[in-house]
Tab-separated table of C-alpha atoms in Angstrom:
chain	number	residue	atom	x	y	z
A	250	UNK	CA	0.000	0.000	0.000
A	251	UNK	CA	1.313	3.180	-0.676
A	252	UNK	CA	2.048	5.472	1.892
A	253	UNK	CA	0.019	8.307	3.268
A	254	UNK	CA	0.545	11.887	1.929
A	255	UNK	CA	1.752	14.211	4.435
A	256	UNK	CA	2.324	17.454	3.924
A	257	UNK	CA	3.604	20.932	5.527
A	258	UNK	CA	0.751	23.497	5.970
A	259	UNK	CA	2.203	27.125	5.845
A	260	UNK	CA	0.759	27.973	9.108
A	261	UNK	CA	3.588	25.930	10.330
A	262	UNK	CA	6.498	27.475	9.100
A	263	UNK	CA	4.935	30.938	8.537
A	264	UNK	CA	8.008	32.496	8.555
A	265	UNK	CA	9.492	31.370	5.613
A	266	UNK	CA	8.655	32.094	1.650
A	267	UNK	CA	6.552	29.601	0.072
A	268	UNK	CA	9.684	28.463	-2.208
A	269	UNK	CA	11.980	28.385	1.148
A	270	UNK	CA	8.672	26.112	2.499
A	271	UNK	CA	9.397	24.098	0.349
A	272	UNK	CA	13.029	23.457	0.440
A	273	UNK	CA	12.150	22.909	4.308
A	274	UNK	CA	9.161	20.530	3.418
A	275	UNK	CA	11.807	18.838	1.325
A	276	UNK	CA	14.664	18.809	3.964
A	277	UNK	CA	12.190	17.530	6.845
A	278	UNK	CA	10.867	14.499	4.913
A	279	UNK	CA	7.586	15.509	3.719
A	280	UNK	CA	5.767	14.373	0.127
A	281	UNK	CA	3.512	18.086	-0.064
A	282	UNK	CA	3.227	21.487	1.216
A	283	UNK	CA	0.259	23.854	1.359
A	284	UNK	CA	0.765	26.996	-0.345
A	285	UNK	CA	-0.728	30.061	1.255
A	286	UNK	CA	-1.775	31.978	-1.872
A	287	UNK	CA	-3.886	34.606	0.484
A	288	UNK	CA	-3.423	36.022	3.640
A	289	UNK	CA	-5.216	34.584	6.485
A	290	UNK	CA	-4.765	38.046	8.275
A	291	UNK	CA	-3.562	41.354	7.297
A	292	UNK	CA	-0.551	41.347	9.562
A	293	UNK	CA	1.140	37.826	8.710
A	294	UNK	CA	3.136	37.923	5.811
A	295	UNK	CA	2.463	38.957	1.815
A	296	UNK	CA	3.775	37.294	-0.813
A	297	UNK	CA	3.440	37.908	-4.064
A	298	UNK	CA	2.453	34.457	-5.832
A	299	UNK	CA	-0.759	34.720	-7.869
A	300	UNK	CA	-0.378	35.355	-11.841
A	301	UNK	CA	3.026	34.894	-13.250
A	302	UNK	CA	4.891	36.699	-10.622
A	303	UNK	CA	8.784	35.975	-10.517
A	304	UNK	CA	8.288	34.633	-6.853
A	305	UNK	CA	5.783	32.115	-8.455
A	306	UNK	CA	7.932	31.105	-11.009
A	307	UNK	CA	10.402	30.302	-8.528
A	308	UNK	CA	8.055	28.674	-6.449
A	309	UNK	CA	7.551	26.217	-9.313
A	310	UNK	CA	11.879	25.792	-9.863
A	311	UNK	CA	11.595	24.744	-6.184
A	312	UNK	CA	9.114	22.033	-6.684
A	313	UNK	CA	10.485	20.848	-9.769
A	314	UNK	CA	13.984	20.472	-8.288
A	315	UNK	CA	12.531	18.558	-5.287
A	316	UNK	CA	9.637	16.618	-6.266
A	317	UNK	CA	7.469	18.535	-3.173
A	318	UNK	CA	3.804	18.347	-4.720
A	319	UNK	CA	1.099	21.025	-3.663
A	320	UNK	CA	-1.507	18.886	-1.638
A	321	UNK	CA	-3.941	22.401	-1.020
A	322	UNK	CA	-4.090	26.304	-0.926
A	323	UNK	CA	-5.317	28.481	1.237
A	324	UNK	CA	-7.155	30.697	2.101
A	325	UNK	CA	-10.305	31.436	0.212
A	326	UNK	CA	-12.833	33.342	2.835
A	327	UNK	CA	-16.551	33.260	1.756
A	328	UNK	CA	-17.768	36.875	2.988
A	329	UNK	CA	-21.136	38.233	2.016
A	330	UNK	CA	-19.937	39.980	-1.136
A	331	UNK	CA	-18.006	37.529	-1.951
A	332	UNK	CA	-18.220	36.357	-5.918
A	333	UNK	CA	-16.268	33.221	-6.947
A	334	UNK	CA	-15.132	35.515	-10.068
A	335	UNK	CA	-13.209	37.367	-7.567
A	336	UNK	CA	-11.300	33.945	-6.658
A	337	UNK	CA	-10.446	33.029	-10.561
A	338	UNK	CA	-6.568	33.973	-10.477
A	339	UNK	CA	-5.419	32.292	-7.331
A	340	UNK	CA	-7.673	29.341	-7.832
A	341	UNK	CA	-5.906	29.420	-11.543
A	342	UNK	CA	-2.381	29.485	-9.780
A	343	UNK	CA	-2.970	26.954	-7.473
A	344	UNK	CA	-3.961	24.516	-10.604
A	345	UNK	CA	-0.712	26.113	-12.016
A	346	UNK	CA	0.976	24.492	-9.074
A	347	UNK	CA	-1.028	21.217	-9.026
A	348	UNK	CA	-2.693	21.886	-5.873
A	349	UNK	CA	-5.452	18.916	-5.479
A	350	UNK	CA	-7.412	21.256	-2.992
A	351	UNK	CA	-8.470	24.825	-1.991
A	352	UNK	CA	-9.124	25.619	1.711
A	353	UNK	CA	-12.191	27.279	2.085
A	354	UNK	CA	-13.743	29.759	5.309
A	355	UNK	CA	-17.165	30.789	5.711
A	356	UNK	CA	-17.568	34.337	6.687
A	357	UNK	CA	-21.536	35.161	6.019
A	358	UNK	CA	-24.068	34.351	8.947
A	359	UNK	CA	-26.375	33.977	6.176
A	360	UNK	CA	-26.414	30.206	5.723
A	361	UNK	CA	-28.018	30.354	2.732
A	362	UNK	CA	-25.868	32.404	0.534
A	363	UNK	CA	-22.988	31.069	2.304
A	364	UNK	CA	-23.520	27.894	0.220
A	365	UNK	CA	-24.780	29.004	-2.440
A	366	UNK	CA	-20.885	31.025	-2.301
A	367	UNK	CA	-19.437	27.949	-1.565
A	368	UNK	CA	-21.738	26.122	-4.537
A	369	UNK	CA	-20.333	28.597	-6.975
A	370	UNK	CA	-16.516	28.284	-5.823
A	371	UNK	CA	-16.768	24.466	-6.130
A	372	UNK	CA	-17.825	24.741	-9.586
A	373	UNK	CA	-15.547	27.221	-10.826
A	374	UNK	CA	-12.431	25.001	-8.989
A	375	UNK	CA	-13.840	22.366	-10.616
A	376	UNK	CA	-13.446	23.629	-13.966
A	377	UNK	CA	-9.660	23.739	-13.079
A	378	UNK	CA	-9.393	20.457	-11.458
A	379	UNK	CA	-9.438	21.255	-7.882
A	380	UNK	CA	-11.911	20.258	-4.474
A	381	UNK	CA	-12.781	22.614	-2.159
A	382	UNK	CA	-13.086	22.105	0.758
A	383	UNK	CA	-14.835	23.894	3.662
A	384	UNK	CA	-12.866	24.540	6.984
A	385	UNK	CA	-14.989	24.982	10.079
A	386	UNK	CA	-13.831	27.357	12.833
A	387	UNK	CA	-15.459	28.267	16.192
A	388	UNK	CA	-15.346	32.021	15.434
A	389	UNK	CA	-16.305	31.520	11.983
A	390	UNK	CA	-19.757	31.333	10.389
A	391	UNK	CA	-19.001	27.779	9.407
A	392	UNK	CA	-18.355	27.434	13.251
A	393	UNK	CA	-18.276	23.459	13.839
A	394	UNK	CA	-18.683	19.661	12.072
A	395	UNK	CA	-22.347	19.690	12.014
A	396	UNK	CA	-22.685	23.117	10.233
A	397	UNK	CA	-20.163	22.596	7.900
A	398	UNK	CA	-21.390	19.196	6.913
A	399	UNK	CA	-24.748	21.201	6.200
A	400	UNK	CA	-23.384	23.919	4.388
A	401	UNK	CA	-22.204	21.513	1.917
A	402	UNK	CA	-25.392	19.588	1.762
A	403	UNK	CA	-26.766	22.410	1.165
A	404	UNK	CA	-24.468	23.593	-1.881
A	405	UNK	CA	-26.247	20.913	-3.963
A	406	UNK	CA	-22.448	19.849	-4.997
A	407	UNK	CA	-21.070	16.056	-3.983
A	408	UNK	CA	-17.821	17.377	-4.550
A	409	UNK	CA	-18.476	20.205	-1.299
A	410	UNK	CA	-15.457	19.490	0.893
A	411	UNK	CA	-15.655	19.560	4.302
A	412	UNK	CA	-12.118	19.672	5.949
A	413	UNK	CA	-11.820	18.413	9.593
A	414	UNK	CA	-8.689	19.893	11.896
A	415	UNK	CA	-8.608	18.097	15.288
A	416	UNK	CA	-7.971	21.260	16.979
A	417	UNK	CA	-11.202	23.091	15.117
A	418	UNK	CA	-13.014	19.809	16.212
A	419	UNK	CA	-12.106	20.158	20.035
A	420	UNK	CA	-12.722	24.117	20.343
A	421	UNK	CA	-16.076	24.004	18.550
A	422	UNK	CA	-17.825	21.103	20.676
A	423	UNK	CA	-17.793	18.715	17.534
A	424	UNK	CA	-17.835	14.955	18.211
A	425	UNK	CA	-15.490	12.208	16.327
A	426	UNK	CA	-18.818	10.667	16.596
A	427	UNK	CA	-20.223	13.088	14.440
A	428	UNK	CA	-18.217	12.437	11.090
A	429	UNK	CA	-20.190	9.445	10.954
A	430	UNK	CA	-22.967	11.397	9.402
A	431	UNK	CA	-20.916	12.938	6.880
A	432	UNK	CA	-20.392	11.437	3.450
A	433	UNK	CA	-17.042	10.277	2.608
A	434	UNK	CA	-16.316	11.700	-0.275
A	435	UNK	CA	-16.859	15.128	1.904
A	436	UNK	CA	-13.561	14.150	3.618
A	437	UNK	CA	-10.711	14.285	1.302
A	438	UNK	CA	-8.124	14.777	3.026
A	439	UNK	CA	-7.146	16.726	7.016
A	440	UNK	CA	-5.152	18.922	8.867
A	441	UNK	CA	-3.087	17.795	11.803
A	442	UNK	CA	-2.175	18.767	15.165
A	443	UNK	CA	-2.589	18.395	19.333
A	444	UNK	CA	-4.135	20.312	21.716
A	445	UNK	CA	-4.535	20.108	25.228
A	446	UNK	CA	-7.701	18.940	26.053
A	447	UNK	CA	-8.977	21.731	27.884
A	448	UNK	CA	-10.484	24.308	26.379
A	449	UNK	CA	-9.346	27.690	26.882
A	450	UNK	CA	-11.639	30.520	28.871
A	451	UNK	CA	-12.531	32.581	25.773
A	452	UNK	CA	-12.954	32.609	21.646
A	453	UNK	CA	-9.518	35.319	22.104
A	454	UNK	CA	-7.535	32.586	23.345
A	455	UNK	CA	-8.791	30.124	21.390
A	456	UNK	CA	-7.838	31.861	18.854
A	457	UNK	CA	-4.714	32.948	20.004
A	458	UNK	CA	-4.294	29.042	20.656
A	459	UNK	CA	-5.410	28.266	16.770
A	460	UNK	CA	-2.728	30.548	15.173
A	461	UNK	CA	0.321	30.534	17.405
A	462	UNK	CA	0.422	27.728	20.029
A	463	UNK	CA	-0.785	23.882	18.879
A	464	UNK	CA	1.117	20.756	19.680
A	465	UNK	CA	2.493	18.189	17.978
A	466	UNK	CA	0.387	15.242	17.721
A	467	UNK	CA	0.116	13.027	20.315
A	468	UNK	CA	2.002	15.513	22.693
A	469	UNK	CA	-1.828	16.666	23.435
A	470	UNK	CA	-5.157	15.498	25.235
A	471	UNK	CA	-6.949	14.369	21.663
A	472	UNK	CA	-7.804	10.668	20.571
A	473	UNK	CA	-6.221	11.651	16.858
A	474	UNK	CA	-5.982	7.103	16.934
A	475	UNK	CA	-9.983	7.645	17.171
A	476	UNK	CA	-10.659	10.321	15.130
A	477	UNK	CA	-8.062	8.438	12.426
A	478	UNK	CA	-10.050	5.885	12.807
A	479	UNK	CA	-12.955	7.501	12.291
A	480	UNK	CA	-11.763	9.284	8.524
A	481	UNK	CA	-11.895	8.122	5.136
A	482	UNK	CA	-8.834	5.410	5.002
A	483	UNK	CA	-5.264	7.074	3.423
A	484	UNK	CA	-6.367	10.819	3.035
A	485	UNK	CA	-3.632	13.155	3.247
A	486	UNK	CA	-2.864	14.850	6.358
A	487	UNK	CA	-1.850	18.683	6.709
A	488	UNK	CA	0.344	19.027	9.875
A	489	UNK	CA	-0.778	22.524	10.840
A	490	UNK	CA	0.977	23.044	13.830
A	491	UNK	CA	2.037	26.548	14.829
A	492	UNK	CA	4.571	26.846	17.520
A	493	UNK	CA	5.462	30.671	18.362
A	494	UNK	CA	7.068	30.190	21.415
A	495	UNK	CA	9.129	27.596	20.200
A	496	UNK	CA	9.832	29.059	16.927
A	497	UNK	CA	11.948	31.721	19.303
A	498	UNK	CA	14.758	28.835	19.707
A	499	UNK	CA	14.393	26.525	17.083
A	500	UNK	CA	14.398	26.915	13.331
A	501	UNK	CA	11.850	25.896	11.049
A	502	UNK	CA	13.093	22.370	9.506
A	503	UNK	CA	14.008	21.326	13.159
A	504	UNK	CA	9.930	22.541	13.969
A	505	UNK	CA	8.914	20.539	10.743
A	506	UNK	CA	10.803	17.271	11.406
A	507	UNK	CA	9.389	17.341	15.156
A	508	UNK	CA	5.590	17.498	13.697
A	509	UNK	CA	6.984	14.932	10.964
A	510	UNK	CA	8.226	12.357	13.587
A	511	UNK	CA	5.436	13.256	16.334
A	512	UNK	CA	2.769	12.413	13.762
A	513	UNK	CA	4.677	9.048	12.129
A	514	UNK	CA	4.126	7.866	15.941
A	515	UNK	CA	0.536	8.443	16.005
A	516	UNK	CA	-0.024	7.294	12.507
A	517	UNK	CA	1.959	3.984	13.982
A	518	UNK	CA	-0.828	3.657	17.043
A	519	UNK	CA	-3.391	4.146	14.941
A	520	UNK	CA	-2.203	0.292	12.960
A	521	UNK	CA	-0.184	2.387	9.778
């Protein structure tokens, strides 16, 4: 059988360039990376990679010289004025770079529109290839399992990702129980990470938690072997596992072969 994908989400090792990622991704073992096409926040930094930007065409040199593949790329937000149109040149460059998937976050409280936004981005990645695949977040309007799951039920689309992050799964209340309910083909691949199993006192330090301080898996109070169990057999994983404090003393392909390692163990427990 051949061996799981795993690759090296952005949020990581946001400190470096994508094509420094993925010399990283490269040195530290991984088969992908996740490319960060758009911002996740307006202080975390810009880089200059959709169209035919020199950045992006040494983005590609990088690939091509290691053999990294793109597994996803991130981050499309869904807002309320939100047209998929708006989406077509990064959704172009991440079929450009061979990405299988584009991470997707709701940001309309209207349900309704929100998939029929996420209806019309589906189709138009489609027609270059590429899943979507809807991320559910606690202070988002896609805010756990259940509501994601319905969000993409409601698109009308069978190929409506939902993507499942063990951390987003703990801080919104969701169940590993719950995924039973979702189809399969919803689940196309995960991100990856440990958390203690506490939850912290308020959405500001959750999400303080979410971007800066994860663990790596298996260092945390999760059942990942469950929740492992529990997904589609052989999806890829995305280890998303920001470490800020730790980032202060140790450099980025030393942080990447930790999550590497950490998550080989649990992958082991879990029978692969």
């Amino acid at each position: 059988m051949p061996s799981r994908p795993i690759s090296l989400a952005a949020l990581t090792v946001l400190e470096l360039a994508p094509p420094e990622m993925v010399t990283c991704a490269f040195d530290a073992g991984y088969s992908h990376v996740g490319i960060r096409l758009l911002p996740a926040t307006p202080t975390e930094p810009q880089w200059d990679i959709v169209g035919d930007t020199p950045l992006l065409r040494e983005l590609e040199r990088r690939l091509a010289d290691t053999g990294i593949k793109v597994l996803d790329a991130e981050i499309f937000r869904l807002r309320p004025d939100t047209r998929a149109a708006d989406y077509e040149a990064a959704i172009a460059t991440a079929a450009r770079l061979g990405a299988r998937e584009l991470l997707v976050a709701g940001n309309d409280p209207d349900e309704a529109r929100l998939a029929d936004s996420f209806a019309a981005l589906c189709e138009l990645a489609a027609g270059y290839g590429l899943g979507a695949g809807l991320e559910f977040m606690p202070w988002t309007d896609a805010r756990d399992l259940q509501q994601a799951a319905r969000i993409a039920q409601r698109s009308g689309r069978a190929d409506a990702g939902v993507l499942v992050d063990p951390f987003h799964l703990s801080r919104s209340g969701s169940r590993i129980a719950d995924l039973a309910a979702v189809a399969p083909g919803r689940l196309r691949m995960m991100q990856f990470c440990d958390v203690p199993a506490a939850l912290p006192p308020t959405m500001a330090a959750i999400l303080a938690e979410a971007r800066g301080e994860r663990l790596f898996p298996g260092e945390g109070g999760l059942d990942l072997v469950a929740l492992l169990r529990a997904m589609p057999a052989g999806i890829p994983l995305s280890l998303e596992v920001p470490t800020l404090a730790l980032a202060r003393t140790v450099g980025a392909t030393e942080r990447a072969r930790r999550a590497l390692a950490a998550t080989r163990r649990v992958l082991a427990q879990a029978g692969e």
